[in-house]
């Protein structure tokens, strides 16, 4: 007679083998479009978001009102999608490229390629403008826009002084820590810089300004960062994706140490699924987001995929896409092709929003 305990053990190990071997199958779910028609443009405000044209969606995030906020680099605006009604509106930018409008209504301001958007605890909206080399803020009560970091000029200067008098070089990503200090991926300078929430003083947090490999762990700030592109904060650790380094690192803010999580030797590629992320090849990751369980989601831009790193096992799998450039179709995640996705955001309920940039759509993976 079969032993029930042995049978249970056998079933458990068979299940684990299946999950590791066919990890990407457990991500089944469904992909839908929530913004955009697939045509580059700027139209459709106050109507259904799926019928609105959007231009190059990059950063995506849920705001404190549970609406979706999207950076459009071709339209030079920040859009809001009410996920209850499906209606799209503009919350910053007039649709014209430039750098103007501080001190007035954000919807009348000129922006220049907003890349990523984040919110403070009180509801203020911050976003980075890559071409203007600045970070701006929209006050949640007044709707007034202002510049909080950068002068508009490209460069590397101003450390240990007011962030508004400092220069940056193509900043891409921003994140807040628990004290709401503002971290900025200063990608052209190969550094991560930080603006103190209380004083407004900027300093270099990590990076020497030179490209180069990193060891498995290293102390800040004297480390080489090859194109620091994307940031997220999970409440304890800061997570960093390197575009040119094709790697992911975890940063312990208390110990001021950096730990290698994913990517192998800086080499670009789309390899390594269903194995340890440290041994996988990444392809220019440009977006990163963590869920409540600590799982890491990457917009692996040049492989046209969204990939997931399991927090418990360190195993990497593909969530959406198959490595080939295309536009959908919506539905099966493995069959839904993407085109250079830059933005990824995991909602508290597990939905994953995707800035499918060159398809001019925002998509959503629902578990």
mmCIF file of C-alpha atoms in Angstrom:
data_model
loop_
_atom_site.group_PDB
_atom_site.id
_atom_site.type_symbol
_atom_site.label_atom_id
_atom_site.label_comp_id
_atom_site.label_asym_id
_atom_site.label_seq_id
_atom_site.Cartn_x
_atom_site.Cartn_y
_atom_site.Cartn_z
ATOM 1 C CA UNK A 1 0.000 0.000 0.000
ATOM 2 C CA UNK A 2 1.309 3.462 -0.869
ATOM 3 C CA UNK A 3 2.473 5.627 2.015
ATOM 4 C CA UNK A 4 0.314 8.854 2.110
ATOM 5 C CA UNK A 5 3.271 10.893 3.430
ATOM 6 C CA UNK A 6 5.506 9.665 0.594
ATOM 7 C CA UNK A 7 2.795 10.461 -1.933
ATOM 8 C CA UNK A 8 2.446 13.982 -0.587
ATOM 9 C CA UNK A 9 6.225 14.475 -0.725
ATOM 10 C CA UNK A 10 6.329 13.160 -4.254
ATOM 11 C CA UNK A 11 3.514 15.497 -5.305
ATOM 12 C CA UNK A 12 5.272 18.451 -3.686
ATOM 13 C CA UNK A 13 8.581 17.810 -5.460
ATOM 14 C CA UNK A 14 6.819 17.223 -8.787
ATOM 15 C CA UNK A 15 4.998 20.531 -8.365
ATOM 16 C CA UNK A 16 8.223 22.390 -7.507
ATOM 17 C CA UNK A 17 9.997 20.823 -10.487
ATOM 18 C CA UNK A 18 7.162 21.984 -12.736
ATOM 19 C CA UNK A 19 7.285 25.528 -11.359
ATOM 20 C CA UNK A 20 11.044 25.807 -11.829
ATOM 21 C CA UNK A 21 11.148 24.130 -15.230
ATOM 22 C CA UNK A 22 8.091 25.841 -16.657
ATOM 23 C CA UNK A 23 8.128 28.964 -14.491
ATOM 24 C CA UNK A 24 6.806 31.280 -17.159
ATOM 25 C CA UNK A 25 3.649 29.179 -17.473
ATOM 26 C CA UNK A 26 2.514 30.044 -13.941
ATOM 27 C CA UNK A 27 2.272 33.686 -15.007
ATOM 28 C CA UNK A 28 -0.659 32.943 -17.331
ATOM 29 C CA UNK A 29 -3.208 35.683 -16.599
ATOM 30 C CA UNK A 30 -4.356 38.133 -19.265
ATOM 31 C CA UNK A 31 -3.039 41.277 -20.953
ATOM 32 C CA UNK A 32 -5.321 44.182 -21.898
ATOM 33 C CA UNK A 33 -4.753 47.688 -23.277
ATOM 34 C CA UNK A 34 -5.784 50.512 -20.936
ATOM 35 C CA UNK A 35 -4.507 53.556 -22.882
ATOM 36 C CA UNK A 36 -3.703 54.201 -26.523
ATOM 37 C CA UNK A 37 -4.719 53.078 -29.986
ATOM 38 C CA UNK A 38 -1.268 52.094 -31.202
ATOM 39 C CA UNK A 39 -0.899 55.373 -33.130
ATOM 40 C CA UNK A 40 1.575 57.992 -31.935
ATOM 41 C CA UNK A 41 -0.345 61.153 -31.089
ATOM 42 C CA UNK A 42 -2.064 63.241 -28.452
ATOM 43 C CA UNK A 43 -5.847 63.216 -28.492
ATOM 44 C CA UNK A 44 -8.884 61.824 -26.729
ATOM 45 C CA UNK A 45 -8.935 63.670 -23.422
ATOM 46 C CA UNK A 46 -12.218 63.374 -21.515
ATOM 47 C CA UNK A 47 -13.079 60.241 -23.475
ATOM 48 C CA UNK A 48 -12.262 56.517 -23.264
ATOM 49 C CA UNK A 49 -8.528 56.003 -22.761
ATOM 50 C CA UNK A 50 -8.516 53.028 -25.153
ATOM 51 C CA UNK A 51 -9.636 55.398 -27.929
ATOM 52 C CA UNK A 52 -7.161 58.135 -27.047
ATOM 53 C CA UNK A 53 -3.880 58.548 -28.880
ATOM 54 C CA UNK A 54 -0.843 58.611 -26.640
ATOM 55 C CA UNK A 55 2.761 59.257 -27.596
ATOM 56 C CA UNK A 56 5.584 57.115 -26.285
ATOM 57 C CA UNK A 57 4.382 56.095 -22.810
ATOM 58 C CA UNK A 58 7.328 55.610 -20.480
ATOM 59 C CA UNK A 59 6.893 55.825 -16.688
ATOM 60 C CA UNK A 60 3.638 54.546 -15.197
ATOM 61 C CA UNK A 61 2.403 54.597 -11.602
ATOM 62 C CA UNK A 62 -0.805 54.462 -9.573
ATOM 63 C CA UNK A 63 -1.456 57.702 -7.729
ATOM 64 C CA UNK A 64 -2.945 58.089 -4.242
ATOM 65 C CA UNK A 65 -6.373 58.296 -5.928
ATOM 66 C CA UNK A 66 -5.832 54.823 -7.472
ATOM 67 C CA UNK A 67 -5.785 56.339 -10.964
ATOM 68 C CA UNK A 68 -3.028 55.507 -13.430
ATOM 69 C CA UNK A 69 -0.536 58.259 -14.303
ATOM 70 C CA UNK A 70 1.491 57.999 -17.503
ATOM 71 C CA UNK A 71 4.491 59.933 -18.834
ATOM 72 C CA UNK A 72 4.246 60.508 -22.603
ATOM 73 C CA UNK A 73 7.581 61.540 -24.083
ATOM 74 C CA UNK A 74 6.321 62.253 -27.622
ATOM 75 C CA UNK A 75 3.344 64.295 -26.419
ATOM 76 C CA UNK A 76 5.281 65.982 -23.590
ATOM 77 C CA UNK A 77 2.447 65.467 -21.098
ATOM 78 C CA UNK A 78 1.440 63.492 -18.027
ATOM 79 C CA UNK A 79 -1.899 61.740 -18.526
ATOM 80 C CA UNK A 80 -4.297 60.349 -15.928
ATOM 81 C CA UNK A 81 -6.490 57.319 -16.579
ATOM 82 C CA UNK A 82 -9.415 56.800 -14.206
ATOM 83 C CA UNK A 83 -9.405 53.025 -13.893
ATOM 84 C CA UNK A 84 -13.034 53.006 -12.727
ATOM 85 C CA UNK A 85 -14.448 54.957 -15.678
ATOM 86 C CA UNK A 86 -11.669 54.405 -18.228
ATOM 87 C CA UNK A 87 -11.538 58.157 -18.971
ATOM 88 C CA UNK A 88 -8.241 59.837 -19.899
ATOM 89 C CA UNK A 89 -7.282 63.405 -18.971
ATOM 90 C CA UNK A 90 -4.114 65.512 -18.937
ATOM 91 C CA UNK A 91 -2.713 66.627 -15.571
ATOM 92 C CA UNK A 92 0.565 68.271 -16.652
ATOM 93 C CA UNK A 93 1.795 69.706 -19.931
ATOM 94 C CA UNK A 94 0.049 71.485 -22.789
ATOM 95 C CA UNK A 95 1.326 69.135 -25.488
ATOM 96 C CA UNK A 96 4.046 71.514 -26.662
ATOM 97 C CA UNK A 97 7.748 70.823 -26.151
ATOM 98 C CA UNK A 98 9.701 73.284 -24.043
ATOM 99 C CA UNK A 99 10.569 74.432 -20.551
ATOM 100 C CA UNK A 100 8.086 77.009 -19.327
ATOM 101 C CA UNK A 101 5.184 77.513 -16.969
ATOM 102 C CA UNK A 102 6.640 77.292 -13.481
ATOM 103 C CA UNK A 103 4.516 79.081 -10.907
ATOM 104 C CA UNK A 104 1.269 78.514 -12.814
ATOM 105 C CA UNK A 105 -1.210 75.771 -13.711
ATOM 106 C CA UNK A 106 0.672 72.573 -14.621
ATOM 107 C CA UNK A 107 -1.680 71.886 -17.545
ATOM 108 C CA UNK A 108 -0.492 75.088 -19.245
ATOM 109 C CA UNK A 109 3.215 74.323 -18.800
ATOM 110 C CA UNK A 110 5.630 73.187 -21.502
ATOM 111 C CA UNK A 111 7.486 69.943 -20.762
ATOM 112 C CA UNK A 112 10.259 68.151 -22.623
ATOM 113 C CA UNK A 113 10.110 64.349 -22.550
ATOM 114 C CA UNK A 114 8.819 63.479 -19.068
ATOM 115 C CA UNK A 115 10.229 60.040 -18.278
ATOM 116 C CA UNK A 116 8.988 58.950 -14.873
ATOM 117 C CA UNK A 117 6.406 60.040 -12.321
ATOM 118 C CA UNK A 118 6.104 59.441 -8.567
ATOM 119 C CA UNK A 119 3.993 60.725 -5.669
ATOM 120 C CA UNK A 120 4.827 61.835 -2.151
ATOM 121 C CA UNK A 121 2.732 60.758 0.819
ATOM 122 C CA UNK A 122 0.740 63.997 0.767
ATOM 123 C CA UNK A 123 -0.161 63.562 -2.911
ATOM 124 C CA UNK A 124 2.286 65.935 -4.600
ATOM 125 C CA UNK A 125 3.292 64.663 -8.048
ATOM 126 C CA UNK A 126 6.964 64.649 -9.075
ATOM 127 C CA UNK A 127 8.307 63.827 -12.513
ATOM 128 C CA UNK A 128 11.633 63.923 -14.313
ATOM 129 C CA UNK A 129 12.131 65.605 -17.687
ATOM 130 C CA UNK A 130 15.085 64.038 -19.444
ATOM 131 C CA UNK A 131 15.737 66.640 -22.147
ATOM 132 C CA UNK A 132 15.249 69.562 -19.774
ATOM 133 C CA UNK A 133 17.599 67.923 -17.236
ATOM 134 C CA UNK A 134 15.215 68.685 -14.379
ATOM 135 C CA UNK A 135 12.737 67.285 -11.861
ATOM 136 C CA UNK A 136 9.450 69.134 -11.430
ATOM 137 C CA UNK A 137 6.628 69.034 -8.923
ATOM 138 C CA UNK A 138 2.876 69.600 -9.151
ATOM 139 C CA UNK A 139 1.277 70.687 -5.882
ATOM 140 C CA UNK A 140 -1.661 68.420 -5.075
ATOM 141 C CA UNK A 141 -3.777 71.252 -3.677
ATOM 142 C CA UNK A 142 -3.145 74.067 -6.145
ATOM 143 C CA UNK A 143 -2.073 72.270 -9.330
ATOM 144 C CA UNK A 144 0.870 74.697 -9.565
ATOM 145 C CA UNK A 145 4.046 73.401 -11.187
ATOM 146 C CA UNK A 146 7.590 74.192 -10.034
ATOM 147 C CA UNK A 147 11.142 72.940 -10.559
ATOM 148 C CA UNK A 148 12.710 71.124 -7.601
ATOM 149 C CA UNK A 149 16.007 69.956 -9.129
ATOM 150 C CA UNK A 150 18.086 71.158 -12.053
ATOM 151 C CA UNK A 151 18.558 74.443 -13.892
ATOM 152 C CA UNK A 152 17.612 73.253 -17.363
ATOM 153 C CA UNK A 153 21.258 73.067 -18.404
ATOM 154 C CA UNK A 154 23.103 69.803 -18.981
ATOM 155 C CA UNK A 155 26.099 69.117 -16.739
ATOM 156 C CA UNK A 156 27.359 67.815 -13.440
ATOM 157 C CA UNK A 157 27.582 70.454 -10.778
ATOM 158 C CA UNK A 158 26.003 71.745 -7.611
ATOM 159 C CA UNK A 159 26.609 68.956 -5.101
ATOM 160 C CA UNK A 160 26.230 70.072 -1.475
ATOM 161 C CA UNK A 161 24.139 73.052 -2.590
ATOM 162 C CA UNK A 162 20.497 73.707 -3.488
ATOM 163 C CA UNK A 163 19.174 71.138 -5.972
ATOM 164 C CA UNK A 164 17.553 73.922 -7.999
ATOM 165 C CA UNK A 165 21.008 75.311 -8.788
ATOM 166 C CA UNK A 166 22.569 71.959 -9.677
ATOM 167 C CA UNK A 167 22.993 70.539 -13.177
ATOM 168 C CA UNK A 168 22.149 67.015 -14.338
ATOM 169 C CA UNK A 169 22.832 65.050 -17.499
ATOM 170 C CA UNK A 170 19.772 63.300 -18.961
ATOM 171 C CA UNK A 171 18.105 62.224 -15.706
ATOM 172 C CA UNK A 172 15.748 59.300 -16.233
ATOM 173 C CA UNK A 173 14.255 57.836 -13.074
ATOM 174 C CA UNK A 174 13.239 59.014 -9.613
ATOM 175 C CA UNK A 175 12.216 57.366 -6.342
ATOM 176 C CA UNK A 176 11.469 58.409 -2.762
ATOM 177 C CA UNK A 177 12.737 56.620 0.335
ATOM 178 C CA UNK A 178 10.866 56.346 3.640
ATOM 179 C CA UNK A 179 11.907 59.894 4.622
ATOM 180 C CA UNK A 180 10.915 61.166 1.167
ATOM 181 C CA UNK A 181 14.447 61.970 0.122
ATOM 182 C CA UNK A 182 14.418 62.129 -3.675
ATOM 183 C CA UNK A 183 16.784 59.819 -5.592
ATOM 184 C CA UNK A 184 17.552 60.652 -9.219
ATOM 185 C CA UNK A 185 19.178 58.436 -11.855
ATOM 186 C CA UNK A 186 21.607 60.909 -13.419
ATOM 187 C CA UNK A 187 22.270 58.557 -16.287
ATOM 188 C CA UNK A 188 24.537 60.754 -18.422
ATOM 189 C CA UNK A 189 26.769 61.275 -15.401
ATOM 190 C CA UNK A 190 26.672 57.565 -14.451
ATOM 191 C CA UNK A 191 25.592 58.504 -10.951
ATOM 192 C CA UNK A 192 22.616 58.359 -8.625
ATOM 193 C CA UNK A 193 22.053 61.626 -6.803
ATOM 194 C CA UNK A 194 19.820 62.424 -3.858
ATOM 195 C CA UNK A 195 17.941 65.543 -2.767
ATOM 196 C CA UNK A 196 17.442 65.863 0.981
ATOM 197 C CA UNK A 197 13.738 66.233 1.770
ATOM 198 C CA UNK A 198 14.299 68.712 4.612
ATOM 199 C CA UNK A 199 17.030 70.926 3.208
ATOM 200 C CA UNK A 200 16.682 70.644 -0.568
ATOM 201 C CA UNK A 201 20.435 70.016 -0.778
ATOM 202 C CA UNK A 202 21.661 67.657 -3.509
ATOM 203 C CA UNK A 203 24.583 65.246 -3.266
ATOM 204 C CA UNK A 204 25.957 62.237 -5.107
ATOM 205 C CA UNK A 205 24.630 59.052 -3.550
ATOM 206 C CA UNK A 206 26.370 56.493 -5.753
ATOM 207 C CA UNK A 207 28.709 56.398 -8.726
ATOM 208 C CA UNK A 208 32.129 57.731 -9.654
ATOM 209 C CA UNK A 209 31.037 59.077 -13.014
ATOM 210 C CA UNK A 210 32.799 56.262 -14.841
ATOM 211 C CA UNK A 211 31.378 53.136 -16.447
ATOM 212 C CA UNK A 212 32.665 49.812 -15.261
ATOM 213 C CA UNK A 213 31.905 46.466 -13.652
ATOM 214 C CA UNK A 214 30.840 46.063 -10.041
ATOM 215 C CA UNK A 215 31.795 43.264 -7.665
ATOM 216 C CA UNK A 216 29.142 41.100 -6.053
ATOM 217 C CA UNK A 217 28.844 43.647 -3.269
ATOM 218 C CA UNK A 218 30.380 47.073 -2.820
ATOM 219 C CA UNK A 219 30.203 50.125 -0.605
ATOM 220 C CA UNK A 220 28.798 53.484 -1.662
ATOM 221 C CA UNK A 221 29.422 55.944 -3.113
ATOM 222 C CA UNK A 222 32.726 54.973 -4.763
ATOM 223 C CA UNK A 223 31.375 52.431 -7.233
ATOM 224 C CA UNK A 224 31.142 52.355 -11.009
ATOM 225 C CA UNK A 225 27.641 52.580 -12.462
ATOM 226 C CA UNK A 226 27.097 51.964 -16.177
ATOM 227 C CA UNK A 227 23.973 53.874 -17.077
ATOM 228 C CA UNK A 228 21.854 53.885 -13.890
ATOM 229 C CA UNK A 229 18.407 53.864 -15.448
ATOM 230 C CA UNK A 230 15.584 52.814 -13.098
ATOM 231 C CA UNK A 231 14.832 52.998 -9.375
ATOM 232 C CA UNK A 232 12.267 51.634 -6.954
ATOM 233 C CA UNK A 233 12.018 51.646 -3.164
ATOM 234 C CA UNK A 234 10.332 48.793 -1.292
ATOM 235 C CA UNK A 235 10.200 50.415 2.146
ATOM 236 C CA UNK A 236 13.645 49.183 3.156
ATOM 237 C CA UNK A 237 15.877 48.764 0.125
ATOM 238 C CA UNK A 238 16.504 50.857 -2.956
ATOM 239 C CA UNK A 239 16.530 48.839 -6.191
ATOM 240 C CA UNK A 240 18.536 49.937 -9.207
ATOM 241 C CA UNK A 241 18.577 48.736 -12.814
ATOM 242 C CA UNK A 242 21.536 49.594 -15.040
ATOM 243 C CA UNK A 243 20.749 50.151 -18.702
ATOM 244 C CA UNK A 244 24.276 49.814 -20.055
ATOM 245 C CA UNK A 245 25.390 47.495 -17.267
ATOM 246 C CA UNK A 246 22.464 45.129 -17.994
ATOM 247 C CA UNK A 247 22.128 44.366 -14.310
ATOM 248 C CA UNK A 248 19.968 44.821 -11.216
ATOM 249 C CA UNK A 249 21.295 45.763 -7.786
ATOM 250 C CA UNK A 250 19.826 46.015 -4.293
ATOM 251 C CA UNK A 251 21.073 48.923 -2.187
ATOM 252 C CA UNK A 252 21.032 48.690 1.597
ATOM 253 C CA UNK A 253 20.597 52.320 2.634
ATOM 254 C CA UNK A 254 21.576 51.743 6.262
ATOM 255 C CA UNK A 255 24.744 49.798 5.520
ATOM 256 C CA UNK A 256 25.503 51.847 2.386
ATOM 257 C CA UNK A 257 26.200 48.681 0.437
ATOM 258 C CA UNK A 258 25.225 47.482 -3.011
ATOM 259 C CA UNK A 259 24.431 43.836 -3.866
ATOM 260 C CA UNK A 260 24.250 42.172 -7.274
ATOM 261 C CA UNK A 261 20.825 40.583 -7.976
ATOM 262 C CA UNK A 262 20.550 39.979 -11.724
ATOM 263 C CA UNK A 263 22.498 40.154 -14.964
ATOM 264 C CA UNK A 264 25.785 38.552 -15.897
ATOM 265 C CA UNK A 265 29.004 40.422 -16.576
ATOM 266 C CA UNK A 266 27.325 43.431 -18.135
ATOM 267 C CA UNK A 267 26.561 41.398 -21.250
ATOM 268 C CA UNK A 268 23.330 42.187 -23.072
ATOM 269 C CA UNK A 269 20.963 39.464 -24.204
ATOM 270 C CA UNK A 270 17.738 37.629 -23.576
ATOM 271 C CA UNK A 271 18.786 34.413 -21.906
ATOM 272 C CA UNK A 272 18.516 32.574 -18.618
ATOM 273 C CA UNK A 273 14.791 32.175 -17.975
ATOM 274 C CA UNK A 274 13.844 29.547 -15.379
ATOM 275 C CA UNK A 275 17.283 29.774 -13.771
ATOM 276 C CA UNK A 276 19.025 32.107 -11.334
ATOM 277 C CA UNK A 277 18.712 35.758 -12.320
ATOM 278 C CA UNK A 278 22.385 36.331 -11.473
ATOM 279 C CA UNK A 279 23.298 34.093 -14.395
ATOM 280 C CA UNK A 280 20.761 35.522 -16.835
ATOM 281 C CA UNK A 281 21.378 38.066 -19.559
ATOM 282 C CA UNK A 282 19.295 41.242 -19.551
ATOM 283 C CA UNK A 283 18.740 43.550 -22.495
ATOM 284 C CA UNK A 284 18.934 47.191 -21.452
ATOM 285 C CA UNK A 285 16.439 47.192 -18.557
ATOM 286 C CA UNK A 286 14.770 50.593 -18.261
ATOM 287 C CA UNK A 287 12.016 50.044 -15.696
ATOM 288 C CA UNK A 288 11.814 48.303 -12.310
ATOM 289 C CA UNK A 289 9.037 47.735 -9.771
ATOM 290 C CA UNK A 290 8.567 45.491 -6.743
ATOM 291 C CA UNK A 291 5.386 43.889 -5.448
ATOM 292 C CA UNK A 292 4.397 43.404 -1.809
ATOM 293 C CA UNK A 293 6.154 40.026 -1.675
ATOM 294 C CA UNK A 294 9.431 41.509 -2.873
ATOM 295 C CA UNK A 295 9.282 40.027 -6.353
ATOM 296 C CA UNK A 296 11.095 42.180 -8.926
ATOM 297 C CA UNK A 297 9.517 43.150 -12.244
ATOM 298 C CA UNK A 298 11.671 44.522 -15.056
ATOM 299 C CA UNK A 299 10.917 46.293 -18.296
ATOM 300 C CA UNK A 300 13.660 44.482 -20.230
ATOM 301 C CA UNK A 301 13.439 46.989 -23.028
ATOM 302 C CA UNK A 302 15.624 45.621 -25.793
ATOM 303 C CA UNK A 303 14.235 42.093 -25.444
ATOM 304 C CA UNK A 304 10.695 43.525 -25.679
ATOM 305 C CA UNK A 305 9.609 41.732 -22.515
ATOM 306 C CA UNK A 306 8.532 42.160 -18.915
ATOM 307 C CA UNK A 307 10.510 39.780 -16.720
ATOM 308 C CA UNK A 308 10.031 38.716 -13.122
ATOM 309 C CA UNK A 309 12.574 37.694 -10.486
ATOM 310 C CA UNK A 310 11.115 35.553 -7.700
ATOM 311 C CA UNK A 311 12.042 36.943 -4.284
ATOM 312 C CA UNK A 312 12.339 33.510 -2.655
ATOM 313 C CA UNK A 313 14.176 31.527 -5.294
ATOM 314 C CA UNK A 314 16.027 34.171 -7.322
ATOM 315 C CA UNK A 315 14.651 32.535 -10.470
ATOM 316 C CA UNK A 316 13.929 34.792 -13.460
ATOM 317 C CA UNK A 317 11.036 34.217 -15.878
ATOM 318 C CA UNK A 318 9.244 36.145 -18.601
ATOM 319 C CA UNK A 319 5.872 37.576 -17.612
ATOM 320 C CA UNK A 320 4.783 39.231 -20.885
ATOM 321 C CA UNK A 321 6.279 38.957 -24.362
ATOM 322 C CA UNK A 322 8.389 36.388 -26.152
ATOM 323 C CA UNK A 323 11.512 38.318 -27.087
ATOM 324 C CA UNK A 324 10.208 39.402 -30.477
ATOM 325 C CA UNK A 325 9.141 42.952 -31.349
ATOM 326 C CA UNK A 326 5.450 43.408 -32.143
ATOM 327 C CA UNK A 327 2.132 44.876 -31.072
ATOM 328 C CA UNK A 328 0.081 42.353 -29.120
ATOM 329 C CA UNK A 329 -2.379 40.902 -29.527
ATOM 330 C CA UNK A 330 -3.911 41.388 -26.089
ATOM 331 C CA UNK A 331 -4.849 38.256 -24.234
ATOM 332 C CA UNK A 332 -2.248 35.535 -23.692
ATOM 333 C CA UNK A 333 0.879 37.083 -22.093
ATOM 334 C CA UNK A 334 3.251 34.737 -23.923
ATOM 335 C CA UNK A 335 1.719 35.683 -27.292
ATOM 336 C CA UNK A 336 1.398 39.407 -26.595
ATOM 337 C CA UNK A 337 4.411 41.026 -28.253
ATOM 338 C CA UNK A 338 5.743 44.321 -26.930
ATOM 339 C CA UNK A 339 7.853 47.027 -28.567
ATOM 340 C CA UNK A 340 10.611 48.498 -26.394
ATOM 341 C CA UNK A 341 8.680 48.796 -23.110
ATOM 342 C CA UNK A 342 10.202 51.360 -20.752
ATOM 343 C CA UNK A 343 7.758 51.552 -17.848
ATOM 344 C CA UNK A 344 6.547 48.930 -15.388
ATOM 345 C CA UNK A 345 4.550 49.288 -12.179
ATOM 346 C CA UNK A 346 3.071 46.612 -9.910
ATOM 347 C CA UNK A 347 -0.168 47.627 -8.209
ATOM 348 C CA UNK A 348 -0.982 46.442 -4.670
ATOM 349 C CA UNK A 349 -3.505 43.953 -6.100
ATOM 350 C CA UNK A 350 -0.864 42.364 -8.318
ATOM 351 C CA UNK A 351 -1.746 43.974 -11.637
ATOM 352 C CA UNK A 352 1.298 44.958 -13.684
ATOM 353 C CA UNK A 353 1.040 48.125 -15.788
ATOM 354 C CA UNK A 354 3.359 48.394 -18.773
ATOM 355 C CA UNK A 355 4.476 51.446 -20.723
ATOM 356 C CA UNK A 356 4.638 49.724 -24.119
ATOM 357 C CA UNK A 357 6.524 52.670 -25.480
ATOM 358 C CA UNK A 358 7.019 52.134 -29.206
ATOM 359 C CA UNK A 359 3.532 50.657 -29.527
ATOM 360 C CA UNK A 360 2.128 53.871 -28.026
ATOM 361 C CA UNK A 361 -0.015 51.896 -25.601
ATOM 362 C CA UNK A 362 -0.198 51.235 -21.903
ATOM 363 C CA UNK A 363 -0.982 47.608 -21.219
ATOM 364 C CA UNK A 364 -1.956 45.799 -18.052
ATOM 365 C CA UNK A 365 -1.209 42.221 -17.033
ATOM 366 C CA UNK A 366 -3.878 40.872 -14.723
ATOM 367 C CA UNK A 367 -3.043 37.736 -12.695
#
